[in-house]
Tab-separated table of C-alpha atoms in Angstrom:
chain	number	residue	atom	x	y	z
A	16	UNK	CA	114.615	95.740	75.704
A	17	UNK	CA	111.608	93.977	73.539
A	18	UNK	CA	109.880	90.942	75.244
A	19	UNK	CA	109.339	87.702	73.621
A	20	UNK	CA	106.291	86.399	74.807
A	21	UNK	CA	104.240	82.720	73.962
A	22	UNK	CA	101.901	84.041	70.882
A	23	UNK	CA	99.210	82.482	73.043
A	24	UNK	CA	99.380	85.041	75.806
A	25	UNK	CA	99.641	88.130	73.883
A	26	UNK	CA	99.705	90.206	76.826
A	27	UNK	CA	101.537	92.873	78.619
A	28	UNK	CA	103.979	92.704	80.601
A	29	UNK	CA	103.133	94.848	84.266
A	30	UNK	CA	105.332	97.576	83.820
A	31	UNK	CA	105.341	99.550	80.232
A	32	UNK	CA	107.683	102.369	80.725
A	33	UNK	CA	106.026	105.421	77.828
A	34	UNK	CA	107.381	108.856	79.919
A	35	UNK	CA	105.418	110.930	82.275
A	36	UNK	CA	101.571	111.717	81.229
A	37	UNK	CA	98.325	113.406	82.005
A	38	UNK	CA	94.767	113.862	81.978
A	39	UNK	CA	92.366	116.543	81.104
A	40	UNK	CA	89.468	116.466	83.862
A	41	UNK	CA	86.478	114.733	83.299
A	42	UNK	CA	83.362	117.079	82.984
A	43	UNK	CA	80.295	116.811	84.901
A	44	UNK	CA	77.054	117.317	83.068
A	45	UNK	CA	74.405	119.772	84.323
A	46	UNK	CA	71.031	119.632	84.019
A	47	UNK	CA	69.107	122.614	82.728
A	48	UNK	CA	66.417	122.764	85.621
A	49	UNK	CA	69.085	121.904	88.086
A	50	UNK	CA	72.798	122.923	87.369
A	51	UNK	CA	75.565	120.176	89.041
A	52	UNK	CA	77.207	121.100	91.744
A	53	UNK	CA	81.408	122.107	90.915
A	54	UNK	CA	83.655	119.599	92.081
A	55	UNK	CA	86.854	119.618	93.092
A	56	UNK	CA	90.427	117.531	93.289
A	57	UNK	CA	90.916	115.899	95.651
A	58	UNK	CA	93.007	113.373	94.894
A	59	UNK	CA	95.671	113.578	91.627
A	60	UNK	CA	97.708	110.844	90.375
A	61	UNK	CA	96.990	111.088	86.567
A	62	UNK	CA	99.980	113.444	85.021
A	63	UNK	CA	99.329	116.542	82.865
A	64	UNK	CA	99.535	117.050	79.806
A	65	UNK	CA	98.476	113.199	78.924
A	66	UNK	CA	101.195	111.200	77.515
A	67	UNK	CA	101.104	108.599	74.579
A	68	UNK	CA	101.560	105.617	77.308
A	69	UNK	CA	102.498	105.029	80.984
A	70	UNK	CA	103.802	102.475	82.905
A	71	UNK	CA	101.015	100.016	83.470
A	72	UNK	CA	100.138	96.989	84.957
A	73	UNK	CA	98.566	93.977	82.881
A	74	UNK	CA	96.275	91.827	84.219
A	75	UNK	CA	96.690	88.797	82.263
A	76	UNK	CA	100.552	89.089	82.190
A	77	UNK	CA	100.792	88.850	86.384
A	78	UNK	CA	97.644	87.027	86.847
A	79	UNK	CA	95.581	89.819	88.557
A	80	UNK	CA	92.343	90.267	89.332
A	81	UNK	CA	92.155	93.570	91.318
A	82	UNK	CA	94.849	96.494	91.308
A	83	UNK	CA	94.950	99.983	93.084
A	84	UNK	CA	95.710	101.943	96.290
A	85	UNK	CA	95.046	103.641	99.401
A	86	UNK	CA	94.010	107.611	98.851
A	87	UNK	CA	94.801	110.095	101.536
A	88	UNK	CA	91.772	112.679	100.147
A	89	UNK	CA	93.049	116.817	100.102
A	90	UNK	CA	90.339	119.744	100.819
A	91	UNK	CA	86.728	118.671	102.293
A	92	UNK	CA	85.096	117.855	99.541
A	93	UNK	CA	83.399	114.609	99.918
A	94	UNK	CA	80.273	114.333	97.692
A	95	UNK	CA	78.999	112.615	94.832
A	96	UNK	CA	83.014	111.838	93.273
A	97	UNK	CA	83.998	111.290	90.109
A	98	UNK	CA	86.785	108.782	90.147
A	99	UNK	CA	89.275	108.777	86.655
A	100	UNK	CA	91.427	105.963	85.710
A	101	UNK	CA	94.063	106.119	83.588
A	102	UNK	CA	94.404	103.172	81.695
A	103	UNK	CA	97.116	101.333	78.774
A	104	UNK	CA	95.608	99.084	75.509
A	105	UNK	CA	98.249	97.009	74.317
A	106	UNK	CA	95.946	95.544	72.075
A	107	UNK	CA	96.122	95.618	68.043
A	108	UNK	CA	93.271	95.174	65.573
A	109	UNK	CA	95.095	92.657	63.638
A	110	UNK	CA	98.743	91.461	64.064
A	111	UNK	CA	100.618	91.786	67.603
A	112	UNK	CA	102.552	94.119	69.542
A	113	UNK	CA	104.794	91.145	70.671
A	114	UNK	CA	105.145	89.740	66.772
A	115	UNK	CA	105.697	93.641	65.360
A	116	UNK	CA	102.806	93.383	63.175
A	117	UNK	CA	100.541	95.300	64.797
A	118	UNK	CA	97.633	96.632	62.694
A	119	UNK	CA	94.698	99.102	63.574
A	120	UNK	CA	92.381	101.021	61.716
A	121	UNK	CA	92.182	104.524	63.489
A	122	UNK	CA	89.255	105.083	65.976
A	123	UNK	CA	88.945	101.046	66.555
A	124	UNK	CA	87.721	99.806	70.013
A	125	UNK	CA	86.440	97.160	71.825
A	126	UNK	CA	84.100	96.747	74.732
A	127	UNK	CA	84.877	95.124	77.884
A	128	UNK	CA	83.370	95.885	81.475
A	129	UNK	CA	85.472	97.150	84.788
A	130	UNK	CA	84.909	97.628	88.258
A	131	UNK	CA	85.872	100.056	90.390
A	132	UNK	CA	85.893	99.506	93.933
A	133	UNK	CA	85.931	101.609	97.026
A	134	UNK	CA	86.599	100.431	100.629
A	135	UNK	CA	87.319	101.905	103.745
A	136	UNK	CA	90.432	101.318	105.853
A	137	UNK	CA	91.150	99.827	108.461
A	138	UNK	CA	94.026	100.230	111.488
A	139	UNK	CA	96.182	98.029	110.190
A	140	UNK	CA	95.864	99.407	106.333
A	141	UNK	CA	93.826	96.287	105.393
A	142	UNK	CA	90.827	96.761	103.301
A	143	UNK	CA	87.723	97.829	105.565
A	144	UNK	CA	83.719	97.859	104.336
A	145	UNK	CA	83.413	98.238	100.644
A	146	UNK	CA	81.710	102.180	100.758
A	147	UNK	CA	80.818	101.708	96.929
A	148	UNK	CA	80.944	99.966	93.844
A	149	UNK	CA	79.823	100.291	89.734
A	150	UNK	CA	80.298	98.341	86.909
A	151	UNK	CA	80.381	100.183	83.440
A	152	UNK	CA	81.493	98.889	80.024
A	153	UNK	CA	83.906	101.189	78.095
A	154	UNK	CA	84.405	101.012	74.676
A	155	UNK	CA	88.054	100.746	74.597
A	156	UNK	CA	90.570	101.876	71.841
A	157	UNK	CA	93.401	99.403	70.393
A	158	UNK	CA	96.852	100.994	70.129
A	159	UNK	CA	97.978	102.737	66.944
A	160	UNK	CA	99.595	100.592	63.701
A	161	UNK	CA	103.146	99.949	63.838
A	162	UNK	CA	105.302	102.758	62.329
A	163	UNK	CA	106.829	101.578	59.029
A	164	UNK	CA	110.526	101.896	60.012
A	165	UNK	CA	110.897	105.690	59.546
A	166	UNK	CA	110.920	106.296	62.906
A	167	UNK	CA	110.891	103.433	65.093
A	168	UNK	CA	113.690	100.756	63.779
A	169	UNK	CA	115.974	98.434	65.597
A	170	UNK	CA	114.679	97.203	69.400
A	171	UNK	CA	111.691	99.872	68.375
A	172	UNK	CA	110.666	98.233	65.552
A	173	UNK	CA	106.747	97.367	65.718
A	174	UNK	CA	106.065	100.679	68.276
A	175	UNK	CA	104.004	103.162	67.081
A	176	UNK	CA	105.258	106.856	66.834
A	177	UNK	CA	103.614	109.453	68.612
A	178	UNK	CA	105.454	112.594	67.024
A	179	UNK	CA	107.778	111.957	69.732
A	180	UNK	CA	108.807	109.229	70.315
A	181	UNK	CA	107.995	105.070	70.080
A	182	UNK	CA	105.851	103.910	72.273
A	183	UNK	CA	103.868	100.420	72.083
A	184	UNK	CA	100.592	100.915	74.595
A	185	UNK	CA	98.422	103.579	74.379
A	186	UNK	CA	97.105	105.494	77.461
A	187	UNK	CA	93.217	106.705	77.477
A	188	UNK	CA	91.241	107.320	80.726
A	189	UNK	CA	87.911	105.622	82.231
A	190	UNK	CA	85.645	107.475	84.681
A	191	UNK	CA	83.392	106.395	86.987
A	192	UNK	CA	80.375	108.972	88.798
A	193	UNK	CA	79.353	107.522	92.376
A	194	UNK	CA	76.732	109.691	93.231
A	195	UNK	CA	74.983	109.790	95.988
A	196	UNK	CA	78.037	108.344	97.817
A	197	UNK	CA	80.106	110.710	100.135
A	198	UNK	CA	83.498	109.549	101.133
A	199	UNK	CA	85.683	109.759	104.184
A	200	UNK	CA	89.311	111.581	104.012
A	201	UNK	CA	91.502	107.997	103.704
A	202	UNK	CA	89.568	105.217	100.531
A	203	UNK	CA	91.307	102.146	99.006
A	204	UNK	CA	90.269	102.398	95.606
A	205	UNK	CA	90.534	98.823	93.241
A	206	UNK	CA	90.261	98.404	89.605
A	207	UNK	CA	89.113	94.852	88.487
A	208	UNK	CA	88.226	93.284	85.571
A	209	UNK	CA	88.569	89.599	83.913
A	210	UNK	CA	90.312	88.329	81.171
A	211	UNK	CA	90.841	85.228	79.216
A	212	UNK	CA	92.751	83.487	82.243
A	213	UNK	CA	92.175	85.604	85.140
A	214	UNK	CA	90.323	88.383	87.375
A	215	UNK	CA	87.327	87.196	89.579
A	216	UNK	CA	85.268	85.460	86.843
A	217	UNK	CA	87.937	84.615	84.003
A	218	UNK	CA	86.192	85.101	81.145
A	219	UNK	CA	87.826	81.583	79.213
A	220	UNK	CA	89.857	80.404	76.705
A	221	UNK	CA	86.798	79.473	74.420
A	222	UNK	CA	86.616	82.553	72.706
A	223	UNK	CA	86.733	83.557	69.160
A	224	UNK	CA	89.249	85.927	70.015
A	225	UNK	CA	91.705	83.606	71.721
A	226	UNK	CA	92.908	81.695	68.972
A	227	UNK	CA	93.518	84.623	66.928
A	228	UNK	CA	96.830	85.942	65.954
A	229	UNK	CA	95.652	89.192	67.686
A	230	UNK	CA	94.578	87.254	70.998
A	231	UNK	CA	91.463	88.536	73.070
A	232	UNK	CA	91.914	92.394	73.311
A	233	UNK	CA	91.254	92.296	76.970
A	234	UNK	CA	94.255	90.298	77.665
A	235	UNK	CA	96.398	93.668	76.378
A	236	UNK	CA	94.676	95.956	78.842
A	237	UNK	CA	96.185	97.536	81.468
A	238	UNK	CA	96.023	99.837	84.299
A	239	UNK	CA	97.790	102.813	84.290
A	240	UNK	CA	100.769	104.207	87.339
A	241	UNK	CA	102.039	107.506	87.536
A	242	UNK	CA	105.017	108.872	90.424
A	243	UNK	CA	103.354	110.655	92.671
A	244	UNK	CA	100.204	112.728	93.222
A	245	UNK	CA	99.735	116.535	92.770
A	246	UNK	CA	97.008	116.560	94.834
A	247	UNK	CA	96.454	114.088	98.164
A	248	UNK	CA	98.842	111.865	99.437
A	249	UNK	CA	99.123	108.245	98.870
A	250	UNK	CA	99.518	105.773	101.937
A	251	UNK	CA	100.417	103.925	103.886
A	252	UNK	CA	103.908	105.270	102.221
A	253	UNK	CA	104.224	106.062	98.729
A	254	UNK	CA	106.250	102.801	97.376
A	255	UNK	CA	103.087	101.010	98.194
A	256	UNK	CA	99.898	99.812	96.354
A	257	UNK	CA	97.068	97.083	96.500
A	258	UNK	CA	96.610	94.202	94.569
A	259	UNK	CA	95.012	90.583	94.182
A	260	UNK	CA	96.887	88.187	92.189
A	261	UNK	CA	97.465	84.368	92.005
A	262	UNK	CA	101.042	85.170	90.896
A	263	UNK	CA	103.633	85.280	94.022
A	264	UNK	CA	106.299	87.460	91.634
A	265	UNK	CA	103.730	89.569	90.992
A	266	UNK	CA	104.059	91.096	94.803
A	267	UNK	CA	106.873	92.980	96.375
A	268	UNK	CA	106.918	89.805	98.906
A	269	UNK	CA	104.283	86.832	97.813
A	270	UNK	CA	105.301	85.191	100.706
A	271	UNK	CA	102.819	87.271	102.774
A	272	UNK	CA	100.147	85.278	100.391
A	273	UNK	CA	98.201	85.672	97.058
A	274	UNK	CA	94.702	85.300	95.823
A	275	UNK	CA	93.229	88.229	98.210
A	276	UNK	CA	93.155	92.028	97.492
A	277	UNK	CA	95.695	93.063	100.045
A	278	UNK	CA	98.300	96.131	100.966
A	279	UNK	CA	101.839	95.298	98.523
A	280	UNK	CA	104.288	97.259	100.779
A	281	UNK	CA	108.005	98.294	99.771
A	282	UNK	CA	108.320	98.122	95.998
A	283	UNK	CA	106.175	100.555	93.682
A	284	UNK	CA	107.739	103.355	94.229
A	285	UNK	CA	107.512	105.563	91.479
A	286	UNK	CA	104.519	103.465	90.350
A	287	UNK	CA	101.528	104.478	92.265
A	288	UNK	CA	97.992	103.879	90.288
A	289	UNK	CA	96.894	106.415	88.163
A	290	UNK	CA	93.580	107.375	89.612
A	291	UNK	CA	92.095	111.228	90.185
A	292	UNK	CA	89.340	111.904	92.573
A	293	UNK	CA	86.755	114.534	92.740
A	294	UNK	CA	84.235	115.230	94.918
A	295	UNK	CA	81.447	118.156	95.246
A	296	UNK	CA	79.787	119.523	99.234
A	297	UNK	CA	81.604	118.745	102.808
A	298	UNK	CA	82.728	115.995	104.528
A	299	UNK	CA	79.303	115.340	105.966
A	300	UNK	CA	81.019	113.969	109.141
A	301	UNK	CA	82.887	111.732	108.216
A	302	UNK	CA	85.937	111.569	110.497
A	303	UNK	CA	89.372	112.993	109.597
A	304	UNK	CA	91.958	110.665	108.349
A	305	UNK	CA	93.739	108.431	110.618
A	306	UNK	CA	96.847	108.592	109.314
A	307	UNK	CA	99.865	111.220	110.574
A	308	UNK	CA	101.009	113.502	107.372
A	309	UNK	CA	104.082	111.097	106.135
A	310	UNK	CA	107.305	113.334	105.788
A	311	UNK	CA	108.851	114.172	102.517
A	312	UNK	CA	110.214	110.750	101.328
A	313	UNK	CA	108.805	107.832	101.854
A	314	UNK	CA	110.579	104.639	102.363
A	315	UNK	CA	113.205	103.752	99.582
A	316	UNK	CA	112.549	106.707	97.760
A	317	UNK	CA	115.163	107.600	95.657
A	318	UNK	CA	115.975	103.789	94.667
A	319	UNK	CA	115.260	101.986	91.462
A	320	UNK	CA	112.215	99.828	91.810
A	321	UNK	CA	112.624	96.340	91.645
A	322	UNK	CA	110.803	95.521	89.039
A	323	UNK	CA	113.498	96.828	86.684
A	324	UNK	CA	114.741	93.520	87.226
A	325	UNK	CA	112.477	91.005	86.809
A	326	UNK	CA	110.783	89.370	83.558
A	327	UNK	CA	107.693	91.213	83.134
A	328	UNK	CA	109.108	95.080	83.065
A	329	UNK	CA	109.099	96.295	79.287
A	330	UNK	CA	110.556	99.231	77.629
A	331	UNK	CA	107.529	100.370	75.112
């Protein structure tokens, strides 16, 4: 099913269904004089092999300004992480993904900045003390052009083909190095960034960009889910995440309040961010998780998630 959206929002919609994915492993560099220490996974929520596109959340579609979740760390490595984000770019050089006239010269981006945020938890699976956070700007691709009919025709017509199959975001990965920061065994980890109308510091409607057919390309970029991770756990349960949004239908119940990065409990099940976490030394006492091992199946597993019924969840 193909959303029709206002040509003035040219955005996402939260959920972009595009098939399982993956993620090859960031690197760390070494130094000659002094080789890096190895990391290791500790935490593994980014599917491999990488897929064309994943189910993502937009910001500018549900009015967010801050999306993630809360990381139950494996092993004892604690050091220095490396934290990858899978990401989604809706957006299109020229022409629309919404108006199926999307155009993009290969190897296009654009540059916009993100944060990633780290916190620690507290009892009650609120947000604690903010352990760490960077800024970095990313240069950003658009999405492939539009197939030409050969292969994606009908309610597919505008999606790019991947050699498999139509798709209409593309999925790419951020990464962010935190050194000198050790971690304890449970983090809340939160993606932000601003667009046209929202995040902490919307960035306007005055652009160039905005009255374009195209739209700001920041206002097609998403943040990538994924089921469940390989390695670590995900908590409280694993239908939950966090997220800050002005946008009540944008929670599992908005009646609990918006505007404040906060624990969503009950719906995203099957939709956990897409984050990986690695991490180099020991724990350098920090104390062990909190948290009891959950058992198998967390609560509603097993059960479509609601979001397969409201507005914003797109087919790509």
């Amino acid at each position: 099913m193909k959303l029709s959206l206002s040509p003035r929002a040219r955005v996402t919609a939260i959920v972009a269904i595009a098939g399982l994915c993956a993620c090859m492993v960031l690197g760390i560099a070494a130094s000659s004089a002094h080789p890096a220490p190895s990391q290791t996974t500790v935490y593994d929520n980014i599917p491999s092999p990488q897929p064309s596109n994943v189910p993502s959340v937009g910001f500018e579609a549900t009015s967010t300004s801050e999306f993630g979740g809360q990381l139950q760390l494996a092993g004892t490595q604690r050091k220095d992480p490396t934290v990858t984000v899978l990401m989604s770019s809706w957006a299109c050089k020229s022409g629309s993904w919404s108006k199926d006239d999307c155009v993009t010269n290969p190897g296009s981006t654009f540059n916009h900045p993100v944060t990633l945020n780290v916190y620690g938890v507290n009892d009650d699976d609120s947000p604690g003390a903010l352990i760490a956070t960077q800024t970095k700007t990313f240069a950003m691709p658009y999405r492939p052009t539009m197939d030409d009919g050969t292969n994606c025709s009908g309610d597919k017509a505008g999606e790019w083909w991947d050699g498999q199959s139509c798709v209409n975001g593309k999925a790419f990965t951020i990464a962010f190095k935190l050194d000198g920061v050790t971690l304890p065994d449970d983090v809340i980890v939160g993606v932000a960034y601003n667009t046209s109308n929202h995040g902490y510091a919307p960035i306007g409607t005055g652009t160039a960009c905005f009255g374009t057919p195209q739209g700001c390309p920041y206002d097609s970029l998403n943040v990538g889910t994924a089921p469940a991770p390989t390695v670590g756990q995900a908590l409280p349960t694993a239908d939950d995440a966090y997220l800050n949004s002005t946008w009540s239908g944008a929670y599992c119940d908005g009646s609990l309040g918006t505007g404040s990065f906060r624990l969503d409990a009950g719906c995203w099940t099957g939709y956990e961010p897409a984050v990986q976490v690695e991490a180099s030394g020991g724990r350098g006492g920090n104390p062990p998780s909190h948290h009891h091992p959950q058992p198998p199946f967390g609560k509603g597993h097993g059960h479509p998630s609601p979001f397969a019924w409201l507005p914003w969840f797109a087919h790509p």
